[in-house]
Coordinates of C-alpha atoms in Angstrom, one line a residue:
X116 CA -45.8 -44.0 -15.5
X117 CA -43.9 -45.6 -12.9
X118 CA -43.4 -44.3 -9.3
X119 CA -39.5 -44.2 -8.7
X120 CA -38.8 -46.1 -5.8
X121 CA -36.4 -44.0 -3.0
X122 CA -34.1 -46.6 -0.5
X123 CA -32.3 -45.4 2.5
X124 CA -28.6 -45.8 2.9
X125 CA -28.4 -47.5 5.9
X126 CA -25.4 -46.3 7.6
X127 CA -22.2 -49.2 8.4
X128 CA -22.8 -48.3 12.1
X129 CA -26.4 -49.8 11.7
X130 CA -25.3 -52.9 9.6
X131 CA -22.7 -53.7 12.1
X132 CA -25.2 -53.5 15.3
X133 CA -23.7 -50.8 17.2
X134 CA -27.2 -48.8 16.8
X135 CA -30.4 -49.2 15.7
X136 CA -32.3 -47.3 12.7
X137 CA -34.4 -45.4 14.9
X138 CA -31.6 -44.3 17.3
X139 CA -29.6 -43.3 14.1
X140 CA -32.0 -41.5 12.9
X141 CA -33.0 -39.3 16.1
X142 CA -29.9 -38.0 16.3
X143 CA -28.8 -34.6 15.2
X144 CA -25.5 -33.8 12.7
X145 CA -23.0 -32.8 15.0
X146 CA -24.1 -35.9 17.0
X147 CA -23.8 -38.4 14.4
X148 CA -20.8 -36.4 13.7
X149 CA -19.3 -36.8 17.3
X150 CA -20.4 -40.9 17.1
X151 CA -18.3 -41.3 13.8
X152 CA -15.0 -39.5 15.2
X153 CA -15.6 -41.7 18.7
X154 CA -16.2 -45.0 16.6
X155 CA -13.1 -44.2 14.4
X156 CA -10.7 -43.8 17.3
X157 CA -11.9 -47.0 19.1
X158 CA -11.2 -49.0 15.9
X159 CA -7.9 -47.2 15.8
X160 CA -6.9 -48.9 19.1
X161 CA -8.6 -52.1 18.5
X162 CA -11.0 -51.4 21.0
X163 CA -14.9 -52.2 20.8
X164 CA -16.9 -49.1 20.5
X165 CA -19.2 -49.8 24.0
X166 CA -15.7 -51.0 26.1
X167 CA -14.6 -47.2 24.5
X168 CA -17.6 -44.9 26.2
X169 CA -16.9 -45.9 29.4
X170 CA -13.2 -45.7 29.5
X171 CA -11.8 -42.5 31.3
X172 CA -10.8 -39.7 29.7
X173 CA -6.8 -40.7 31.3
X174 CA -6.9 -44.2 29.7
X175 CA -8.4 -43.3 26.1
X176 CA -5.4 -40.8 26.1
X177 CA -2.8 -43.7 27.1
X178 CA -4.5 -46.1 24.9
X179 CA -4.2 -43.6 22.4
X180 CA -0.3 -42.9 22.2
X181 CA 0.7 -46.6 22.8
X182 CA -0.6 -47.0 19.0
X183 CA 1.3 -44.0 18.4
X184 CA 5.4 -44.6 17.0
X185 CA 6.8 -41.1 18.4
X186 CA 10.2 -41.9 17.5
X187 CA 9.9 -42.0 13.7
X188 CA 8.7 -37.9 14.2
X189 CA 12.1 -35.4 14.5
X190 CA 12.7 -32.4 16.3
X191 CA 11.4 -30.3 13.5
X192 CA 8.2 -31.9 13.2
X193 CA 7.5 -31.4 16.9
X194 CA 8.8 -27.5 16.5
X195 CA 6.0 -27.4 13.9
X196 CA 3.2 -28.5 16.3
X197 CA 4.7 -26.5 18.9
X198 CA 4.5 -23.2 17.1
X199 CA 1.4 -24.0 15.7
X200 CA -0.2 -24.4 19.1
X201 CA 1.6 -20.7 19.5
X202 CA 0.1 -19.2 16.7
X203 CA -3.2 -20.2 17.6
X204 CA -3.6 -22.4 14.3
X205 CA -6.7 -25.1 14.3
X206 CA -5.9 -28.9 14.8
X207 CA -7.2 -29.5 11.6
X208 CA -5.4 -27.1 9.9
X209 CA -2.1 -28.1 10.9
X210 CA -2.8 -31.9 11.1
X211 CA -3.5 -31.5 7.4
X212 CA -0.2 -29.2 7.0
X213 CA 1.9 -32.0 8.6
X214 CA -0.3 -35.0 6.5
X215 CA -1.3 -37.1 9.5
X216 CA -4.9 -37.2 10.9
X217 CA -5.9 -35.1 14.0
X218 CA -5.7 -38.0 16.5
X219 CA -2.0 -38.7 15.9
X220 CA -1.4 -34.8 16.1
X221 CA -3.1 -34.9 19.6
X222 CA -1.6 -37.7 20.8
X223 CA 2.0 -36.3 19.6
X224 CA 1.6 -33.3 21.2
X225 CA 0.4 -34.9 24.7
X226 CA 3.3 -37.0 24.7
X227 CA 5.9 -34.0 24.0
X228 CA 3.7 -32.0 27.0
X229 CA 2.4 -29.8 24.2
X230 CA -1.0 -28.2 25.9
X231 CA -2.9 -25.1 24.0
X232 CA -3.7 -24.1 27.7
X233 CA 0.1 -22.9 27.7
X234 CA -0.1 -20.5 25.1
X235 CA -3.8 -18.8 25.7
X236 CA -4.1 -15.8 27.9
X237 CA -4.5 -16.7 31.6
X238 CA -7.8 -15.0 32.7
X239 CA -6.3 -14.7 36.6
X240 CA -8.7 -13.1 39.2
X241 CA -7.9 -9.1 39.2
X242 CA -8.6 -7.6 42.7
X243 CA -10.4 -4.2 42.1
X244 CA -11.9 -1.9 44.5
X245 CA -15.7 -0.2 43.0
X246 CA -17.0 2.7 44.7
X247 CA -20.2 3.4 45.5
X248 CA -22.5 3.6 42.7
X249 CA -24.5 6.3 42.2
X250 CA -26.0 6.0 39.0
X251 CA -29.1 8.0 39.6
X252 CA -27.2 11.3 39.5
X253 CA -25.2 10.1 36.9
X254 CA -28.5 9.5 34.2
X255 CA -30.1 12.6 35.4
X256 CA -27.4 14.6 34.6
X257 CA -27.7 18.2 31.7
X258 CA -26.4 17.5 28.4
X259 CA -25.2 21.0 28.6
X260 CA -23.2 20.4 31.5
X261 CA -19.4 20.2 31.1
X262 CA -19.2 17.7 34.0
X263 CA -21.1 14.8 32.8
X264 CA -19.0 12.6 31.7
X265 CA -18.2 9.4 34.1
X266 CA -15.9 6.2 33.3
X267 CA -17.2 2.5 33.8
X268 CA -16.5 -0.9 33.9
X269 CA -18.1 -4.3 32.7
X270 CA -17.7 -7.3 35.5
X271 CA -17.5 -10.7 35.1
X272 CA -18.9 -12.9 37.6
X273 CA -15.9 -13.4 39.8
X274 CA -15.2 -9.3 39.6
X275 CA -12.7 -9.1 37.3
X276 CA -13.3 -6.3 35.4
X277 CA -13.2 -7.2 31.4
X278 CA -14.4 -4.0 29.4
X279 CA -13.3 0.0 30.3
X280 CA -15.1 2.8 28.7
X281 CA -15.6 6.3 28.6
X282 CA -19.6 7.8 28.3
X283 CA -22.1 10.0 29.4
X284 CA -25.6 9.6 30.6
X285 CA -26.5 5.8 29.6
X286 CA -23.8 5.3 27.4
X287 CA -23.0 2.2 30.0
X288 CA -26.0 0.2 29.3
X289 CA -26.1 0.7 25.3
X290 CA -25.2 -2.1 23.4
X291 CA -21.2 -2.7 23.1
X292 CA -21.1 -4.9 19.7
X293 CA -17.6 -6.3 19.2
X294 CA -16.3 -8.9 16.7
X295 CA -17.7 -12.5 17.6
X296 CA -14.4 -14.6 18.5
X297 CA -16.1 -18.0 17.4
X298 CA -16.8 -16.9 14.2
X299 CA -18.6 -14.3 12.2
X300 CA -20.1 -11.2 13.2
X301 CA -20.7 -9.3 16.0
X302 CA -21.8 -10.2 19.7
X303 CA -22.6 -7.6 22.3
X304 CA -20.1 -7.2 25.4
X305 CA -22.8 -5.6 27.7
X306 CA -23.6 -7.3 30.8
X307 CA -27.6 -8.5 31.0
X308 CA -27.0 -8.1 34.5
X309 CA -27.3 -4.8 35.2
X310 CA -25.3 -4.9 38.8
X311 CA -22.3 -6.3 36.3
X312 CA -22.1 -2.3 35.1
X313 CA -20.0 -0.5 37.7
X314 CA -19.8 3.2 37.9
X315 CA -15.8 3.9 38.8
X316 CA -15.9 7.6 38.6
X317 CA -18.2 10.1 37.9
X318 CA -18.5 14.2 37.4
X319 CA -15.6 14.8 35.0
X320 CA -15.3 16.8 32.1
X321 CA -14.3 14.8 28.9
X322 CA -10.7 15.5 29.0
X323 CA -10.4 14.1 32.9
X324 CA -12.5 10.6 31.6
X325 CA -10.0 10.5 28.6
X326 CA -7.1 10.2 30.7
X327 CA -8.7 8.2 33.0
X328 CA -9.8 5.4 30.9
X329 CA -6.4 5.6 29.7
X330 CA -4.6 5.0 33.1
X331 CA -6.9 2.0 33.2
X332 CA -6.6 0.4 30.1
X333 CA -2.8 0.6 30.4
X334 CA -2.6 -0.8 34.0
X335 CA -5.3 -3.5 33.5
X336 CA -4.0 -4.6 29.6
X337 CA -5.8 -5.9 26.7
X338 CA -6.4 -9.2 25.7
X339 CA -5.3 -9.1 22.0
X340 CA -1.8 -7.9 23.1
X341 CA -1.9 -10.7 25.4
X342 CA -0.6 -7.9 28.5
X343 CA -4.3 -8.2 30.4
X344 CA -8.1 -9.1 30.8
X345 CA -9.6 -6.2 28.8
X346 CA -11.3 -6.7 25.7
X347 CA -10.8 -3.0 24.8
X348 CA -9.3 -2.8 20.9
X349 CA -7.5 0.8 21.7
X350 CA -5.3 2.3 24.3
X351 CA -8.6 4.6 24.9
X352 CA -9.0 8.6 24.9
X353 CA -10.6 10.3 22.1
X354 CA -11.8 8.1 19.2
X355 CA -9.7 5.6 17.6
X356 CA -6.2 6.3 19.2
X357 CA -3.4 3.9 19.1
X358 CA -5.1 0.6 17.7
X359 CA -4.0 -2.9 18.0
X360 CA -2.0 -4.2 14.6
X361 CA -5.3 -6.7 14.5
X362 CA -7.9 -3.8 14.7
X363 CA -6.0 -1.9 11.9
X364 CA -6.5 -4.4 9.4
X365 CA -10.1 -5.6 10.7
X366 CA -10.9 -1.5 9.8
X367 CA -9.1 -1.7 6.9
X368 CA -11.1 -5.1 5.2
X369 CA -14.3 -3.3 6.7
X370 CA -13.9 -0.2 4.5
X371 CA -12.7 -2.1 1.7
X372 CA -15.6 -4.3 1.7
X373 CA -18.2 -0.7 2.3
X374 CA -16.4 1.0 -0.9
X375 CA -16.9 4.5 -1.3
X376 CA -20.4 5.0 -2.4
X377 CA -21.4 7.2 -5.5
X378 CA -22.5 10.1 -4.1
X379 CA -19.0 10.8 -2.5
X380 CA -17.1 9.9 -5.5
X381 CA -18.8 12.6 -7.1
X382 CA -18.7 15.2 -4.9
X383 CA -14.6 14.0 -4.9
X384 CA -14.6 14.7 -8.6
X385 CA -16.5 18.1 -8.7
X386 CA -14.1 19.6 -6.2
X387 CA -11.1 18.6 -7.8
X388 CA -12.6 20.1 -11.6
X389 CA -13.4 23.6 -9.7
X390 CA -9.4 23.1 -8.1
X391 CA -8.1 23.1 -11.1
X392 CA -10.3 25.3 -13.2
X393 CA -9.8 28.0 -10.7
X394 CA -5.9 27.2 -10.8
X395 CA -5.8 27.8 -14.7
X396 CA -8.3 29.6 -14.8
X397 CA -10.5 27.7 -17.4
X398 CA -14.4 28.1 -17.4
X399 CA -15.6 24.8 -15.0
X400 CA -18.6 23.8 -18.3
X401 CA -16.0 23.6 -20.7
X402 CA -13.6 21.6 -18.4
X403 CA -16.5 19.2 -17.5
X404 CA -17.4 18.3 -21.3
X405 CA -13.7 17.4 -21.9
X406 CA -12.5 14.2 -22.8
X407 CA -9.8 12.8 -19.9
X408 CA -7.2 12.9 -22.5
X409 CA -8.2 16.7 -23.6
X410 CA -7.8 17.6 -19.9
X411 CA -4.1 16.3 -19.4
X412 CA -3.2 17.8 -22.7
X413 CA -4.9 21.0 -21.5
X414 CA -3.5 21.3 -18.0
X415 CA 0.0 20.3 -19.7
X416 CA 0.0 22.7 -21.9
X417 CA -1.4 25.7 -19.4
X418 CA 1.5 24.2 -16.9
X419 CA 4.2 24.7 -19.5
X420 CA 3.0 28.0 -20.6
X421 CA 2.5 30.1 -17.7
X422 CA 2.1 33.4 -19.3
X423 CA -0.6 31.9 -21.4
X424 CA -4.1 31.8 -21.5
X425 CA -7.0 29.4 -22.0
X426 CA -8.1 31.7 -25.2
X427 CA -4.3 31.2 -26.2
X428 CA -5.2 27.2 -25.7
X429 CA -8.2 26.8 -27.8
X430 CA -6.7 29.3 -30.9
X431 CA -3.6 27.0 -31.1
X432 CA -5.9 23.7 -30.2
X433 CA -8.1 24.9 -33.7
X434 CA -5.0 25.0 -35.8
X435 CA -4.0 21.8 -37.7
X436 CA -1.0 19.2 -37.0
X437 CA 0.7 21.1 -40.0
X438 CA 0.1 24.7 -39.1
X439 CA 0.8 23.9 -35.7
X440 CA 4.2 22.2 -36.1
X441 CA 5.3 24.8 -38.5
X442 CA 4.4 27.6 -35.4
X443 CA 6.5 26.0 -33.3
X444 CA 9.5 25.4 -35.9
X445 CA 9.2 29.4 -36.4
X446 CA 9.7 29.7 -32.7
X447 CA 12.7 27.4 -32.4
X448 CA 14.2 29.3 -35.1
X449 CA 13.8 32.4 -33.9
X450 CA 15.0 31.3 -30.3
X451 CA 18.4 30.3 -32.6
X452 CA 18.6 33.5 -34.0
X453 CA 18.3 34.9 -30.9
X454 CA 20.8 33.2 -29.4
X455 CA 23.1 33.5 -31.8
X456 CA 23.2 37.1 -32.1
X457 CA 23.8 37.4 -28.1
X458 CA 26.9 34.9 -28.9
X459 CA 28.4 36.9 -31.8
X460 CA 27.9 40.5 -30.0
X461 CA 25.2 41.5 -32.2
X462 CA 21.8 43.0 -32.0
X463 CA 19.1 40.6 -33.0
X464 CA 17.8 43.2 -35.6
X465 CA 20.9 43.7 -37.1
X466 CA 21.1 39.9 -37.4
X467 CA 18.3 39.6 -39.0
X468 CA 19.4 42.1 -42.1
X469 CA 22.2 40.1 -43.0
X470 CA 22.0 37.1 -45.3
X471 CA 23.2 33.3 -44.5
X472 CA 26.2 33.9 -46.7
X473 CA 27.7 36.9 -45.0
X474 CA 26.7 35.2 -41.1
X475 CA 28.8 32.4 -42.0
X476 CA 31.7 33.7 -43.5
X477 CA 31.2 36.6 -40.1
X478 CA 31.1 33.9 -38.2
X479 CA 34.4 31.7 -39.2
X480 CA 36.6 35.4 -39.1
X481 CA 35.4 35.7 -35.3
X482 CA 36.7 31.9 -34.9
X483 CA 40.1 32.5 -36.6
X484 CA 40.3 35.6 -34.3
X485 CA 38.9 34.7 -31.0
X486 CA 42.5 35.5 -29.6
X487 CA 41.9 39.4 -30.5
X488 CA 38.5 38.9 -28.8
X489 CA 36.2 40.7 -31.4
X490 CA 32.7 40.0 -32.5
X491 CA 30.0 40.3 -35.3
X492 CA 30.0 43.7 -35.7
X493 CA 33.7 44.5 -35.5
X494 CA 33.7 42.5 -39.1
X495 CA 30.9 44.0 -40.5
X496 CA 32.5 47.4 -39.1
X497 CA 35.2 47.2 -41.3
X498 CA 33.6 46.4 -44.3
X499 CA 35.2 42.8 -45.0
X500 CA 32.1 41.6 -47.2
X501 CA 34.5 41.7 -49.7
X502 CA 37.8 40.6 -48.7
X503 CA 37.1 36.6 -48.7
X504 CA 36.2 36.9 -52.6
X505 CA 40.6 37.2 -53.1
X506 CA 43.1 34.1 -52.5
X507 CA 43.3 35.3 -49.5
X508 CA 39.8 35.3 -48.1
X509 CA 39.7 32.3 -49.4
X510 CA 42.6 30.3 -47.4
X511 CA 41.3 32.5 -44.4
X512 CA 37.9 30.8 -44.9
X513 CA 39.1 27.8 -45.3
X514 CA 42.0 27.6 -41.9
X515 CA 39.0 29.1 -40.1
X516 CA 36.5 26.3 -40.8
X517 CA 39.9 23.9 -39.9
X518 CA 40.0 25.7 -36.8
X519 CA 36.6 25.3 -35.7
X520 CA 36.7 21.9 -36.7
X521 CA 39.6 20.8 -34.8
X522 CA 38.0 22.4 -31.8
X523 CA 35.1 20.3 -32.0
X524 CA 37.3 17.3 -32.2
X525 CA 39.1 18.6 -29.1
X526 CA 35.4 18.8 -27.1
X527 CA 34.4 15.7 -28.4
X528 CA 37.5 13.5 -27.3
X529 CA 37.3 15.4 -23.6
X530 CA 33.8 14.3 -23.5
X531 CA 34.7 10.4 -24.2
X532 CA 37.9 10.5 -22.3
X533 CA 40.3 10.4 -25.2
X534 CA 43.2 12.3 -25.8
X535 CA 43.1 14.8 -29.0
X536 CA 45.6 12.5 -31.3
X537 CA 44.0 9.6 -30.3
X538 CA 40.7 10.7 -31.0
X539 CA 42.0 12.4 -34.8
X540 CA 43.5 9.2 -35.6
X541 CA 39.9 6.8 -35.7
X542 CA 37.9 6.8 -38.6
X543 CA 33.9 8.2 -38.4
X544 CA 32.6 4.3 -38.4
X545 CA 34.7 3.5 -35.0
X546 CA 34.1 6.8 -33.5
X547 CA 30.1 6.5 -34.2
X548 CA 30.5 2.3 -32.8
X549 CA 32.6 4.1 -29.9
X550 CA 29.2 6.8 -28.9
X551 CA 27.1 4.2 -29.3
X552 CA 28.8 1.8 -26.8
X553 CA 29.7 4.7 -24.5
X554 CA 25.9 5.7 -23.9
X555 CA 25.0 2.0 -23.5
X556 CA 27.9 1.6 -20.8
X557 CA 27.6 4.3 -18.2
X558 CA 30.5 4.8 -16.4
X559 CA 32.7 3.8 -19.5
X560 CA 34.7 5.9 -21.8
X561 CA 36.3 5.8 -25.5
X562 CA 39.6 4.5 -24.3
X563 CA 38.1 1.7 -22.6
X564 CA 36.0 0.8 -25.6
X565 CA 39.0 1.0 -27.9
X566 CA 41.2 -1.6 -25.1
X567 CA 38.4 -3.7 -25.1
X568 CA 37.8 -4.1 -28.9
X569 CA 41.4 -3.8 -30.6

């Protein structure tokens, strides 16, 4: 077999002379990274690389926007790199929003006088006065005593105090972990210098360090509002009060990412089974073997019938879809029967006895005299079983079955909006088109349909 034979790609920096092979290859990524970007914008201005190095920071800038056409950019474009520099977004990023390369967006903004400096938080020198430290005490102190508690601060070099908290015992010099600006993770805020940690009052109880830190935090402000030096996340007191919009959601993507772990989920799920078990009183070991669907349709149905039980349940669950839909037709019946008796003034026994002949021709003779105001058993009182098998039971049965007709018509055409002649004078084709457009157009009534569609 043949050995494969492996040739470095020399670089265009090397072929051109600017470095040698050796020199290339001692330098690290970001370095060769850092030579590429310098050698680009020296070629940009027509400049040789080694004349480039040594020009001042001043003149590669001038150099720089003399190549650089500003008029041909509007004032929308500059508005764009302005509130981009607001909003904190990267060069890249926005040169590649805007399609031009990160030079030209540099060099457009430091001719318009757009600087990031403007728009970051100023970290001014804050004059504070510490007391005398006395942190011996402080360590030393009972866990069972109700004064313990002390507030601190962490110092940066020049004195300005940049952290306030709230502790007891060496709470102060325990790791502070905080979300790493530059990137991911977490860095710790605690000074190594322990002279950096200064003790601002001590021997308090927990509610007089609460308020405390509080007073501080709102005088000195927060960073991530953009009102102070502090890199406190919270308006301080007890546990997590009054959070920054930006912690909120940096809480909220933390738990989402955590999940809720198995062993709380069902814990979550047993409590809620004995809930409702002991709320319709079904036996938990039943409820548990359940399908989901079984459950709704149990809990539905205990729900809907309140003065039921969960024996009631399972002897109408073992009936079949037949026996079970003729129960309930029984019931609806019966329900009708019931109400019907109550209507025509008559016991619901008594109903019962009579047969569908004479409750109908009972029910048109109440109809025909509703002026007299009698009832059901005012006709059957007086014996009338008989009376409509003459002529003239007959034409009484008949005008009473007009009557109750025409006052159906009369309810019906005050439901639709229509006057009575109108609504006697359509056929039962345009009157059932009518209902049908009527429920489809709320608001709308039969007079408007019958406008609209002459």
């Amino acid at each position: 077999m043949t050995e494969k034979t492996t040739t470095k790609k020399i670089p265009k920096c090397v072929k051109e002379g600017l470095i040698t092979q050796k020199q290339w290859e001692s330098l690290t990524k970001n370095q060769r990274k850092h030579f590429y970007r310098t050698w680009e914008r020296a070629e940009n201005i027509g400049i040789d690389y080694w004349e480039y190095i040594k020009m001042e920071t001043g003149e590669k800038i001038t150099q720089r926007l003399d190549q650089i056409d500003t008029r041909k950019y509007d004032d929308s474009f500059i508005e764009t790199i302005r509130n981009g520099y607001v909003n904190k977004i990267s060069t890249a990023k926005l040169a590649e929003k805007l399609n031009i390369s990160d030079d030209i967006l540099r060099g457009i903004a430091t001719r318009y006088g757009i600087r990031r400096e403007d728009y970051k938080v100023k970290f001014t020198r804050v004059e504070f006065n510490y007391p005398k430290q006395n942190w011996e005490s402080v360590l030393n102190k009972n866990r069972k005593d109700k004064k313990r508690f002390y507030v601190y601060a962490y110092v940066s070099t020049n004195g300005t105090p940049y952290y306030i908290g709230k502790g007891q015992l060496d709470r102060a010099f325990q790791p502070h972990l905080r979300p790493n600006p530059k990137g991911k993770g977490k860095s710790n805020s605690t000074p190594r210098d322990p002279n950096r940690i200064r003790l601002l009052d001590c021997n308090l109880n927990e509610d007089q360090s609460f308020q405390l830190e509080e007073d501080l935090i709102s005088i000195l402000g927060t960073i991530e509002l953009g009102t102070g030096c502090l890199l406190n996340f919270t308006s301080g007191g007890d546990g997590m009060r009054d959070p920054t919009p930006q912690t909120r959601k940096r809480i909220s993507e933390a738990a989402k990412a955590r999940g809720i772990s198995q062993y709380i989920r069902d814990r979550y799920r047993e409590t809620k089974f004995k809930r409702t078990c002991y709320l319709y009183q079904i036996p938990l070991e039943d409820y548990k073997k359940m399908k989901p669907s079984e459950r709704k349709k149990c809990t539905r149905w205990m729900r809907y019938n309140s003065e039921k039980t969960y024996l009631d349940y399972l002897k109408l669950n073992s009936l079949t879809r037949k026996e079970r839909l003729k129960i309930r037709s029984e019931i609806a019946n019966r329900n009708s029967q019931i109400e019907s008796a109550e209507k025509y003034g008559m016991t619901f026994e008594d109903y019962l006895t009579k047969s569908q002949t004479e409750l109908s021709r009972m029910k048109g003779w109440v109809r025909y005299n509703a002026d007299l105001g009698v009832n059901g058993n005012d006709y059957f009182a007086i014996e009338r079983t008989h009376f409509y098998e003459t002529e003239e039971g007959k034409n009484l049965q008949s005008n009473a079955a007009k009557i109750g007709a025409k006052k159906k018509q009369i309810e019906a055409a005050e439901k639709y909006g229509m006057s009575y002649e109108d609504y006697s004078t359509k056929s039962q084709a345009e009157l059932s088109k009518m209902k049908l457009w009527v429920r489809r157009n709320p608001g709308q009534n039969g007079t408007d349909y019958f406008n609209k569609f002459k």
